[in-house]
Short mmCIF file of C-alpha atoms in Angstrom, two decimals:
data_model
loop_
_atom_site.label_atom_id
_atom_site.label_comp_id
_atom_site.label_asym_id
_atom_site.label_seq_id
_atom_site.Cartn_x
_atom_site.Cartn_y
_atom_site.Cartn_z
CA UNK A 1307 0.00 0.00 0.00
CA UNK A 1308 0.98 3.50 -0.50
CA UNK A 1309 1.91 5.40 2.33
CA UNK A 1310 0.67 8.70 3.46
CA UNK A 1311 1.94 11.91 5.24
CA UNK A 1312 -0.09 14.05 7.70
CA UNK A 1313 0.78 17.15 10.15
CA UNK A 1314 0.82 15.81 13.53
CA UNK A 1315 -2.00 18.17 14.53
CA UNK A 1316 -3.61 21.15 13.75
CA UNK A 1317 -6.43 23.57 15.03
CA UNK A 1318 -9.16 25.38 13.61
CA UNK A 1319 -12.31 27.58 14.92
CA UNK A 1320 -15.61 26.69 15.38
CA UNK A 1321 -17.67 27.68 12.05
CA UNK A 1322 -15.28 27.43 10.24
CA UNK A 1323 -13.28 25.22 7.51
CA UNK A 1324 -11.12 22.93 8.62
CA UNK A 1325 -8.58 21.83 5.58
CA UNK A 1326 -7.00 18.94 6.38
CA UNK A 1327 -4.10 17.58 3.81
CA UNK A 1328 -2.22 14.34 2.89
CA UNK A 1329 0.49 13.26 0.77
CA UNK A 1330 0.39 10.57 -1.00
CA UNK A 1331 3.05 10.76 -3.64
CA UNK A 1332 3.55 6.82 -4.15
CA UNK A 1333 -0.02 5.81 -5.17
CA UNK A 1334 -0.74 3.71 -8.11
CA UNK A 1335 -3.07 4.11 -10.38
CA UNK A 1336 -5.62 1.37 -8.64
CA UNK A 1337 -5.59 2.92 -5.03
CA UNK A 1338 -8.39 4.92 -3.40
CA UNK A 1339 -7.76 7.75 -1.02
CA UNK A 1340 -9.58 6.94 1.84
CA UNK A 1341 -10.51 9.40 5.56
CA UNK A 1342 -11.53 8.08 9.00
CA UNK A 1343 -11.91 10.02 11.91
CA UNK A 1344 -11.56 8.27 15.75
CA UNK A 1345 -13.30 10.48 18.27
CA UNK A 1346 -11.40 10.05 21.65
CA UNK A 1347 -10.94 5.95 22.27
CA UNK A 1348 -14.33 5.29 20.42
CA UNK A 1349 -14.37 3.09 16.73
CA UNK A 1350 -12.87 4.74 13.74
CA UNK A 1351 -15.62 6.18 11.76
CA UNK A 1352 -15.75 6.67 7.34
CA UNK A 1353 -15.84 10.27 6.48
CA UNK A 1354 -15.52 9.72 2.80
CA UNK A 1355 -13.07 8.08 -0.29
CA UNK A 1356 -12.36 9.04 -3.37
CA UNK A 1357 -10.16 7.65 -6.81
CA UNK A 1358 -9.82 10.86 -9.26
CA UNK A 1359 -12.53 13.32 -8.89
CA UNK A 1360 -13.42 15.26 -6.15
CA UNK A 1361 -15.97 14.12 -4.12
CA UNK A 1362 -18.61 15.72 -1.39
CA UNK A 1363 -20.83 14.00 1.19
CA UNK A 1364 -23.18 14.85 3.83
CA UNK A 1365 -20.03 15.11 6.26
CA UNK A 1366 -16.97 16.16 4.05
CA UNK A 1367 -15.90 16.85 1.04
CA UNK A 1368 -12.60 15.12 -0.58
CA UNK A 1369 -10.05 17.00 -3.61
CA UNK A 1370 -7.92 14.96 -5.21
CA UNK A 1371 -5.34 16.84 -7.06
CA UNK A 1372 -5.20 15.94 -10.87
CA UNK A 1373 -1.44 14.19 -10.52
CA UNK A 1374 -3.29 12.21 -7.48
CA UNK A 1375 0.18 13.01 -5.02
CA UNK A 1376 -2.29 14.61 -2.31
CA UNK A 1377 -5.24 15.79 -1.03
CA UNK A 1378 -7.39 17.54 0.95
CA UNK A 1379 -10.42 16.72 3.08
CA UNK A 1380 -12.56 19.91 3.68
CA UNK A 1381 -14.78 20.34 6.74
CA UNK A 1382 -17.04 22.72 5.34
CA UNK A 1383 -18.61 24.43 8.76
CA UNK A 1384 -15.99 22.90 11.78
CA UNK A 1385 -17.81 22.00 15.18
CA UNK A 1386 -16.56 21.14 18.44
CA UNK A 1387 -17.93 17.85 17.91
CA UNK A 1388 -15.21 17.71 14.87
CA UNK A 1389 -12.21 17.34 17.43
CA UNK A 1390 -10.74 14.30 16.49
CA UNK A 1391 -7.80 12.12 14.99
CA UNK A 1392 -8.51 12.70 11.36
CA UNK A 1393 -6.53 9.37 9.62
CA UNK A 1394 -6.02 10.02 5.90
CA UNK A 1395 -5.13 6.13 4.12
CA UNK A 1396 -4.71 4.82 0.47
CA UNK A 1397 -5.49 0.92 -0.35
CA UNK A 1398 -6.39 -0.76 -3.84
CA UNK A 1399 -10.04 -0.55 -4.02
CA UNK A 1400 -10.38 -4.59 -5.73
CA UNK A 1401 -11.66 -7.86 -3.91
CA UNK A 1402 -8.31 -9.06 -3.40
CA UNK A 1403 -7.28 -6.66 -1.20
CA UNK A 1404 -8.93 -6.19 2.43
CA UNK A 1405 -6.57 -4.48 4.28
CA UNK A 1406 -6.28 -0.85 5.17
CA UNK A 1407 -3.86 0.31 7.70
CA UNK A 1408 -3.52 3.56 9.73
CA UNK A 1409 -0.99 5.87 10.45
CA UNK A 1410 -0.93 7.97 12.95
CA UNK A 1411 -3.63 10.56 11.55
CA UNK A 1412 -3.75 14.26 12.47
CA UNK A 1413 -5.15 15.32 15.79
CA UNK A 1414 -7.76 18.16 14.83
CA UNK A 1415 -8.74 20.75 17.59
CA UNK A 1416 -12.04 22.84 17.10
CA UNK A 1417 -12.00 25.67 19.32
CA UNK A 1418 -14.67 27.60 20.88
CA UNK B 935 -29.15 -1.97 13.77
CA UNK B 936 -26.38 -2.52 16.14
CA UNK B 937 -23.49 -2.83 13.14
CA UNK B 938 -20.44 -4.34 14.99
CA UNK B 939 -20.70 -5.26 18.69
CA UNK B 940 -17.58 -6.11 20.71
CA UNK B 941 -17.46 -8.16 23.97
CA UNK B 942 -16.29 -7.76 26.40
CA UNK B 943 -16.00 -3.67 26.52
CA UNK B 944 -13.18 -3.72 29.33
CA UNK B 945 -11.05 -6.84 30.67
CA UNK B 946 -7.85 -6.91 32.95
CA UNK B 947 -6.00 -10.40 32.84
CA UNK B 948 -2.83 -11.46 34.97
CA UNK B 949 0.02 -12.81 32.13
CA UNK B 950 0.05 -15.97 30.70
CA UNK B 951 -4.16 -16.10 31.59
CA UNK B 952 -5.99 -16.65 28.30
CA UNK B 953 -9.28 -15.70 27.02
CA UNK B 954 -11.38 -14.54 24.02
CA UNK B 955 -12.38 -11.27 22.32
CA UNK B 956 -15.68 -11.87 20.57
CA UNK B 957 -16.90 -9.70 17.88
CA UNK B 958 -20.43 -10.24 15.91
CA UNK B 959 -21.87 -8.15 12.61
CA UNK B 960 -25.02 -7.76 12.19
CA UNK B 961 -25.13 -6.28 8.29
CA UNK B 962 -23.87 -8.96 6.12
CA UNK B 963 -20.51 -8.08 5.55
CA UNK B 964 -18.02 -10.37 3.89
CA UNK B 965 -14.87 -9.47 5.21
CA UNK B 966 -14.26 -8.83 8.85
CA UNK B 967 -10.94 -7.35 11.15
CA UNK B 968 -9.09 -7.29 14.22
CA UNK B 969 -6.81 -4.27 14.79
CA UNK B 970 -5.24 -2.87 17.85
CA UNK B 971 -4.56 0.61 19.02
CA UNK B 972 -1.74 1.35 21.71
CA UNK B 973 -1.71 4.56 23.90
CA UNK B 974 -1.14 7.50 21.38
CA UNK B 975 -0.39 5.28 18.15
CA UNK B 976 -2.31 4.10 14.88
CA UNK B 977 -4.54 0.92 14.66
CA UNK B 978 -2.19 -1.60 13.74
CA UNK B 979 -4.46 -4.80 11.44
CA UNK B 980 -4.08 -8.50 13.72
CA UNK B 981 -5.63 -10.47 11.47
CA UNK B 982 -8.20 -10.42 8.77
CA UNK B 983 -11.07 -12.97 7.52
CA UNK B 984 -11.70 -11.42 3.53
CA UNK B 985 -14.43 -14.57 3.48
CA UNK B 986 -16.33 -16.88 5.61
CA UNK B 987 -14.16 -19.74 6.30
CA UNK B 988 -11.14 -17.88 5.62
CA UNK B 989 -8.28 -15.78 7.57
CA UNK B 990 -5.01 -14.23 7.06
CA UNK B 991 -2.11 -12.70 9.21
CA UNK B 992 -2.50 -8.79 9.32
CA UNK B 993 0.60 -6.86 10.26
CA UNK B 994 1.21 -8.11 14.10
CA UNK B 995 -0.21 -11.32 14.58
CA UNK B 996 2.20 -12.87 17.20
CA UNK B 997 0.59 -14.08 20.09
CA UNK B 998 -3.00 -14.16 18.51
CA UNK B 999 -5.15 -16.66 17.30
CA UNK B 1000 -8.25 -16.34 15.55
CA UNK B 1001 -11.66 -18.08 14.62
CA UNK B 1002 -14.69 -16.97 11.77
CA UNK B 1003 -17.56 -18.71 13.11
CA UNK B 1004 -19.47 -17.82 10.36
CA UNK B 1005 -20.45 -14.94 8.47
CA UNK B 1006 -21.27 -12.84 11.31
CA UNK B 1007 -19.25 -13.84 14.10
CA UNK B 1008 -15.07 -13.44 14.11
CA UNK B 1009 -13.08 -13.82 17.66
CA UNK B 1010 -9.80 -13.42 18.35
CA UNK B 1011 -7.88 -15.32 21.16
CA UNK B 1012 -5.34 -14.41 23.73
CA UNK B 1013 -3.60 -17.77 24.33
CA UNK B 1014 -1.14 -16.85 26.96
CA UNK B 1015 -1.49 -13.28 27.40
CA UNK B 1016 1.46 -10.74 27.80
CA UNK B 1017 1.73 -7.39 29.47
CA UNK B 1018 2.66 -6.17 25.77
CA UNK B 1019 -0.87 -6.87 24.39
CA UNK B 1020 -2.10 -4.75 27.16
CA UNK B 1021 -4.09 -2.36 24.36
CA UNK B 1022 -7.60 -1.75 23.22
CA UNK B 1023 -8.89 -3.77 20.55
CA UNK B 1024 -11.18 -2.82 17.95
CA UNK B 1025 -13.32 -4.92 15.66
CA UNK B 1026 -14.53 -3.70 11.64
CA UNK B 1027 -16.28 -5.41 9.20
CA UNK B 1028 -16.75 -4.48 5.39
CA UNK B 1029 -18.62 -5.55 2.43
CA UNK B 1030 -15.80 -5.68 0.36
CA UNK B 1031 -17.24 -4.24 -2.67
CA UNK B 1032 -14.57 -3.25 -5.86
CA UNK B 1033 -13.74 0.68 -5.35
CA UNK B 1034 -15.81 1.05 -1.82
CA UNK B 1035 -14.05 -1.47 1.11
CA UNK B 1036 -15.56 0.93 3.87
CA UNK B 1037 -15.06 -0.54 7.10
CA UNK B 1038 -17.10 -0.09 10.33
CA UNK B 1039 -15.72 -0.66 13.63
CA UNK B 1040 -16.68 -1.79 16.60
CA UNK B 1041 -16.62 0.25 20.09
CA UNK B 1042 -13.23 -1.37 21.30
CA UNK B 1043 -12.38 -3.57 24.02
CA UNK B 1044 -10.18 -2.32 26.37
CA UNK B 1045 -7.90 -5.13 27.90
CA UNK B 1046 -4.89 -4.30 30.30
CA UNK B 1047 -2.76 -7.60 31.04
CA UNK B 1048 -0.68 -7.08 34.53
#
């Protein structure tokens, strides 16, 4: 799998944006861009994925940039509720291959 | 639905005790997960079941055992626990779809081993 590179941590204010990049410079042309967030101790929870276009959800939206080395996951309206490890990880998106692992993800800190 | 339930939630064992971590899905996923997460660190993948009726080694799976009971149940085993497994251990299942393996976890079981 390719690996990925995050800031260690980062803040932003309530209400607004929260940007959150990764670089992923060594992904193949078969490997998804996937973000979880883990809100203190609980489960790891999907935000969103993506392969080439940009894509938006009811939580996030995800931009791929066109050379696929990075990307950003955009938190359109940041809540306190948003403080979390954000964990940004690529894996090949076919049935042979199950696995994803985590780094260490970015700590995000909404403040009041 | 419940999605992935984990038993039990917290568990302290004295070294070389065993037991078993049971973990149970309740939305017909193929592919189920063990991973554990020490203090301040990423989830690291134990072992993996892509199938009913199979499994494979994940990235650390010394001192682990585990067991898909069928399509909703996968445990893993502590056969002679360690104070180095001491760690909380989360559960995830996925459908396994091509383009979309989106996994949901489990709430974590918390074991400390003294």
């Amino acid at each position: 799998d390719a690996k990925t590179t995050q800031p260690p941590s980062m803040d932003c204010a309530e209400g607004r944006a929260a940007n959150l990049p990764c670089n992923h410079s060594t992904i193949s042309g078969n490997e998804y861009v996937y973000w979880y967030r883990q809100i203190h101790s609980q489960g790891p929870q999907y935000i969103i994925h993506g392969l080439k276009n940009n894509e938006t959800n009811e939580m996030a939206s995800l931009i791929i940039t066109e050379d696929r080395k990075s990307s950003t996951l955009i938190l359109p309206h940041a809540t306190l509720r948003d403080t979390a490890v954000y964990y940004c990880i690529v894996s090949p998106g076919h049935t042979n291959d199950y696995k994803l692992s985590f780094g260490a993800g970015t700590t995000v800190t909404v403040r009041a | 639905n419940a999605g992935v339930t984990q038993t039990p939630k917290f568990q302290v064992l004295k070294t070389g005790q065993s037991m078993t971590l049971q973990c149970a899905q309740d939305m017909n996923h193929n592919s189920m997960y063990w991973y554990r997460q020490d203090p301040g660190m990423g989830l690291r993948l134990i072992y993996y079941s892509a199938s009913e009726g199979t499994t494979d080694k994940g990235e650390v799976p010394n001192g682990y055992n585990v067991s898909r009971l069928n399509k909703r149940e996968f445990s893993l085993r502590l056969e002679s626990a360690a104070p180095s497994q001491t760690s909380v251990y989360f559960c995830a299942s996925s459908a396994s779809r091509v383009g979309a393996n989106v996994l949901t976890f489990g709430a974590g079981s918390r074991l400390t081993v003294l």
